[in-house]
C-alpha atoms as a PDB file:
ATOM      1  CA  UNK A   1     -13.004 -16.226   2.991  1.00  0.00           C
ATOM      2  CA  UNK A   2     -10.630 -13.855   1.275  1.00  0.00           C
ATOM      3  CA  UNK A   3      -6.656 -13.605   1.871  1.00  0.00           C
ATOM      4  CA  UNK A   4      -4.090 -11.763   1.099  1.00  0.00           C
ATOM      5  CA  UNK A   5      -1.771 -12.282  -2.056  1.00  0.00           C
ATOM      6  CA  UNK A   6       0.412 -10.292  -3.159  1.00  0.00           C
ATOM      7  CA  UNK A   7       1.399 -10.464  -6.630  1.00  0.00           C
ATOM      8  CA  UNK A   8       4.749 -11.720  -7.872  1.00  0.00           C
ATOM      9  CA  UNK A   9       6.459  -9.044  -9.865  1.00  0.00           C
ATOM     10  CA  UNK A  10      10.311  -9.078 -10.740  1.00  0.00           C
ATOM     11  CA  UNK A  11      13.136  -6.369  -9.088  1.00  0.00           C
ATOM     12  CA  UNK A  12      13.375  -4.836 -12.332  1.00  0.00           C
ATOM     13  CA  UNK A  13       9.329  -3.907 -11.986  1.00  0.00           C
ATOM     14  CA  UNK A  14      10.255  -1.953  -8.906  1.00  0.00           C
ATOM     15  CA  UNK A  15      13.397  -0.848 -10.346  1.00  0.00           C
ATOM     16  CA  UNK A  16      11.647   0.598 -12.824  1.00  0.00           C
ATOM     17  CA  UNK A  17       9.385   2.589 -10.009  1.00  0.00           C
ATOM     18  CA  UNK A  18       6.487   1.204 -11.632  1.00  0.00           C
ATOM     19  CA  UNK A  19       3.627   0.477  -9.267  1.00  0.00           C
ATOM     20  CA  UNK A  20       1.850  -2.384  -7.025  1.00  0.00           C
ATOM     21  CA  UNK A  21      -1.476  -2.136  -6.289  1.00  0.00           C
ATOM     22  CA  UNK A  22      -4.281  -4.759  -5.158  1.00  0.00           C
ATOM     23  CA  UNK A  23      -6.795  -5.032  -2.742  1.00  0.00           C
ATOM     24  CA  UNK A  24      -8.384  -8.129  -0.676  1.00  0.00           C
ATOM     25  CA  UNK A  25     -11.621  -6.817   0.251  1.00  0.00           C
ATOM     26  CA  UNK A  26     -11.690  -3.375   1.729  1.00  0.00           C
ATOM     27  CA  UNK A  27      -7.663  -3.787   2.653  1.00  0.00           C
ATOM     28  CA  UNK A  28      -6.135  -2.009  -0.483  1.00  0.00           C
ATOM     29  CA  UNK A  29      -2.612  -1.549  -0.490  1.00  0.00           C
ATOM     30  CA  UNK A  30       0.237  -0.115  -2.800  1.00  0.00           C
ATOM     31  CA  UNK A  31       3.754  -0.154  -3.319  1.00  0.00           C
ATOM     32  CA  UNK A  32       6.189   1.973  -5.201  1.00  0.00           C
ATOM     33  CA  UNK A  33       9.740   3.077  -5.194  1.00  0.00           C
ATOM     34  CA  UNK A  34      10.803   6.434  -4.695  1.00  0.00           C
ATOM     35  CA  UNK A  35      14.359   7.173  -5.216  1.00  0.00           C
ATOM     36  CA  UNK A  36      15.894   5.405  -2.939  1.00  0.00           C
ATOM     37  CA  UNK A  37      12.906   3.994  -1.021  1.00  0.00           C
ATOM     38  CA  UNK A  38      10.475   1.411  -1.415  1.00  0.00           C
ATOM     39  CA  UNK A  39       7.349   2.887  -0.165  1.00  0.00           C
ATOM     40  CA  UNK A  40       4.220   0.900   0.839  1.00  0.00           C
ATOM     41  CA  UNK A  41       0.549   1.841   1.754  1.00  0.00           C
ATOM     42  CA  UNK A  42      -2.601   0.172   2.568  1.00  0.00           C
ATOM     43  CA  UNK A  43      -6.171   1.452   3.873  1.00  0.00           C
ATOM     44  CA  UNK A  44      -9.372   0.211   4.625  1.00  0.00           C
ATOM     45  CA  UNK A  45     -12.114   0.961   2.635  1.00  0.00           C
ATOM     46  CA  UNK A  46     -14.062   1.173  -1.098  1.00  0.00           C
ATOM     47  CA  UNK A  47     -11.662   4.632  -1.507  1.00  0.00           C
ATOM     48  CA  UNK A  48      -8.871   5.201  -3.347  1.00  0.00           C
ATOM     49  CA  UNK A  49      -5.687   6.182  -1.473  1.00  0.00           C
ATOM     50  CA  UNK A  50      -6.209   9.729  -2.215  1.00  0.00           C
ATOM     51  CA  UNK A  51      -9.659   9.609  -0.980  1.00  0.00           C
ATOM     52  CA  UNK A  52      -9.284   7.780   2.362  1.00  0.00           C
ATOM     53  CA  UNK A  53      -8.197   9.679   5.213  1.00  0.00           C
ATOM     54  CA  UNK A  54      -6.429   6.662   7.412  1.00  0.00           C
ATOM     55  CA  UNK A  55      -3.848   5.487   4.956  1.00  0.00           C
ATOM     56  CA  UNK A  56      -0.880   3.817   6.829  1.00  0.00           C
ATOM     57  CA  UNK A  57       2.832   4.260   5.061  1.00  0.00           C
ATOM     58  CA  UNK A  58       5.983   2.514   5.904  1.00  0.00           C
ATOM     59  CA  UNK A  59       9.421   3.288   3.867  1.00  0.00           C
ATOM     60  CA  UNK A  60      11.934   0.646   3.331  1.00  0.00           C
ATOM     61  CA  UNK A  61      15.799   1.270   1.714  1.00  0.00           C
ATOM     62  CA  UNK A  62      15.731   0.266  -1.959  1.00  0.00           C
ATOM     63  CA  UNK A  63      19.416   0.987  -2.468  1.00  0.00           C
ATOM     64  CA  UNK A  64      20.986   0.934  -6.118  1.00  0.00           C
ATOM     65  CA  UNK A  65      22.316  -2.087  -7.983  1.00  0.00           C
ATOM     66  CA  UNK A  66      22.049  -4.380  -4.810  1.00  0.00           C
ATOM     67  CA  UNK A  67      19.833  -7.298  -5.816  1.00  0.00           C
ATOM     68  CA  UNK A  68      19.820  -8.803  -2.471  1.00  0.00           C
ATOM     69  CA  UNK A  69      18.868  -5.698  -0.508  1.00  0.00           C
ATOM     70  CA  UNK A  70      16.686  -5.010  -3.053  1.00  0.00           C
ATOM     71  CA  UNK A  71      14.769  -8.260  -2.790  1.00  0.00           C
ATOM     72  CA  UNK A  72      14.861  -7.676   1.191  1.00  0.00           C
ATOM     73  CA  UNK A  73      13.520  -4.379   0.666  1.00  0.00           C
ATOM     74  CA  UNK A  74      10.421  -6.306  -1.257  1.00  0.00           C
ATOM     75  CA  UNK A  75      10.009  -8.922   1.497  1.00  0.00           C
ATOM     76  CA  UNK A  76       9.668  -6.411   4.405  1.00  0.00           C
ATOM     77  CA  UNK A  77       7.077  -4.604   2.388  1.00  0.00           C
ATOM     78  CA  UNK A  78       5.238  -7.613   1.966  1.00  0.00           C
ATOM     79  CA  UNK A  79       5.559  -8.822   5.527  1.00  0.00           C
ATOM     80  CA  UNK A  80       4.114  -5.672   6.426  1.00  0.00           C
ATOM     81  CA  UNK A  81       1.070  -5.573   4.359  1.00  0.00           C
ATOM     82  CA  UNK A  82       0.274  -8.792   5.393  1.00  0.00           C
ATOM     83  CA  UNK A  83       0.739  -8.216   9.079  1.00  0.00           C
ATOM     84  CA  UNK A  84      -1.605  -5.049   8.173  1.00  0.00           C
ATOM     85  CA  UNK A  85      -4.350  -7.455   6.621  1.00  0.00           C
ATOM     86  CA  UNK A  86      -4.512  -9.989   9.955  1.00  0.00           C
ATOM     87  CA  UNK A  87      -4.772  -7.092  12.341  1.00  0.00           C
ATOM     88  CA  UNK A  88      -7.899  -6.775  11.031  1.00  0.00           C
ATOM     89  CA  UNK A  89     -11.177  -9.049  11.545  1.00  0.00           C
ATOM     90  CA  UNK A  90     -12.294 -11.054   8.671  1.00  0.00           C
ATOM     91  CA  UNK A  91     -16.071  -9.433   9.356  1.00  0.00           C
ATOM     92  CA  UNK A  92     -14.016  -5.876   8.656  1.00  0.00           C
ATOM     93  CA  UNK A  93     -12.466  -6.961   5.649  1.00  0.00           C
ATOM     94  CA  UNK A  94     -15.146  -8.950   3.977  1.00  0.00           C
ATOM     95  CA  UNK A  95     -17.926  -5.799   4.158  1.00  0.00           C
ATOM     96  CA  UNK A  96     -19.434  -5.440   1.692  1.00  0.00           C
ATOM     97  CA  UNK A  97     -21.438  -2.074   2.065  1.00  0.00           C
ATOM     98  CA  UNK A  98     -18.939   0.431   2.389  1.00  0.00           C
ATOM     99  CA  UNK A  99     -20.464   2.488  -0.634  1.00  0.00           C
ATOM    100  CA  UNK A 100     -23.547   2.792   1.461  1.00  0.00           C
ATOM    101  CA  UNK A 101     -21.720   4.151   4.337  1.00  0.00           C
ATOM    102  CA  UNK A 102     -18.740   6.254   3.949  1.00  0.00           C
ATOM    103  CA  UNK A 103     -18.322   8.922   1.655  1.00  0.00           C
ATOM    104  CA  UNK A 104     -14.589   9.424   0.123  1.00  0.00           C
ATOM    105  CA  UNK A 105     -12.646  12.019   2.345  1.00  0.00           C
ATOM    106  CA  UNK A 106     -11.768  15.621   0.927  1.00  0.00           C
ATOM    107  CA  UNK A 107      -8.903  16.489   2.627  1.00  0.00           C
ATOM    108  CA  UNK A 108      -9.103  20.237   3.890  1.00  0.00           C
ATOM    109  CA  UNK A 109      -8.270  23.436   1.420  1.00  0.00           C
ATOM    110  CA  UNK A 110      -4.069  24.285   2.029  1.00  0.00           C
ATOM    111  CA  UNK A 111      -4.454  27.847   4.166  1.00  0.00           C
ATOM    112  CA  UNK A 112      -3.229  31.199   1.659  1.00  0.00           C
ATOM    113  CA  UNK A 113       0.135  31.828   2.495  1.00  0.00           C
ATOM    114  CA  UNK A 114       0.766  35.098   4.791  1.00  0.00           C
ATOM    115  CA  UNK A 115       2.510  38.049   4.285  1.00  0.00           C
END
């Protein structure tokens, strides 16, 4: 049976807006601060992010040079992920053919801008 778990990484790893990134099964997820956000994402799927075309975000504050809000900032991103992996079924997550049949998404060409 596979489960979730996340990797421990200290504040100053998000801090530093360096990347999380993991999967369990098809559930891939990442996490990354962006200014002053704490961004997370997870799909379903062999994909990358970029190449999936249901990737769920959620944004949480990452303010400045507050450790504690920092650290709840981390926790709610967690907590999310993982409420993420149980809404879906342990058959779902444990595929293992999903080379065989998906292809990766190609999101649509931007339209020319008018004059």
């Amino acid at each position: 049976m596979i489960h979730f778990n996340y990797p421990h990484y200290p504040l100053q790893w998000y801090r530093n807006a360096n990347p999380v990134s993991g999967n369990a099964g098809q559930f891939n997820y990442k996490v990354l601060r962006q200014g002053g956000e704490l961004a997370a994402w997870c799909w379903m799927g062999v994909w990358c992010m970029e190449k999936t075309k249901d990737v769920k975000e959620r944004r949480f504050a990452f303010p400045d040079k507050q450790e504690q809000e920092q650290q709840e900032s981390v926790d709610q991103a967690i907590a999310w992920l993982r409420e993420e992996f149980d809404a879906h079924s342990r058959a779902e997550i444990e595929a293992r053919d999903g080379f065989f049949t998906t292809g990766p998404y190609t999101p649509p060409a931007p339209e020319p801008p008018q004059e």
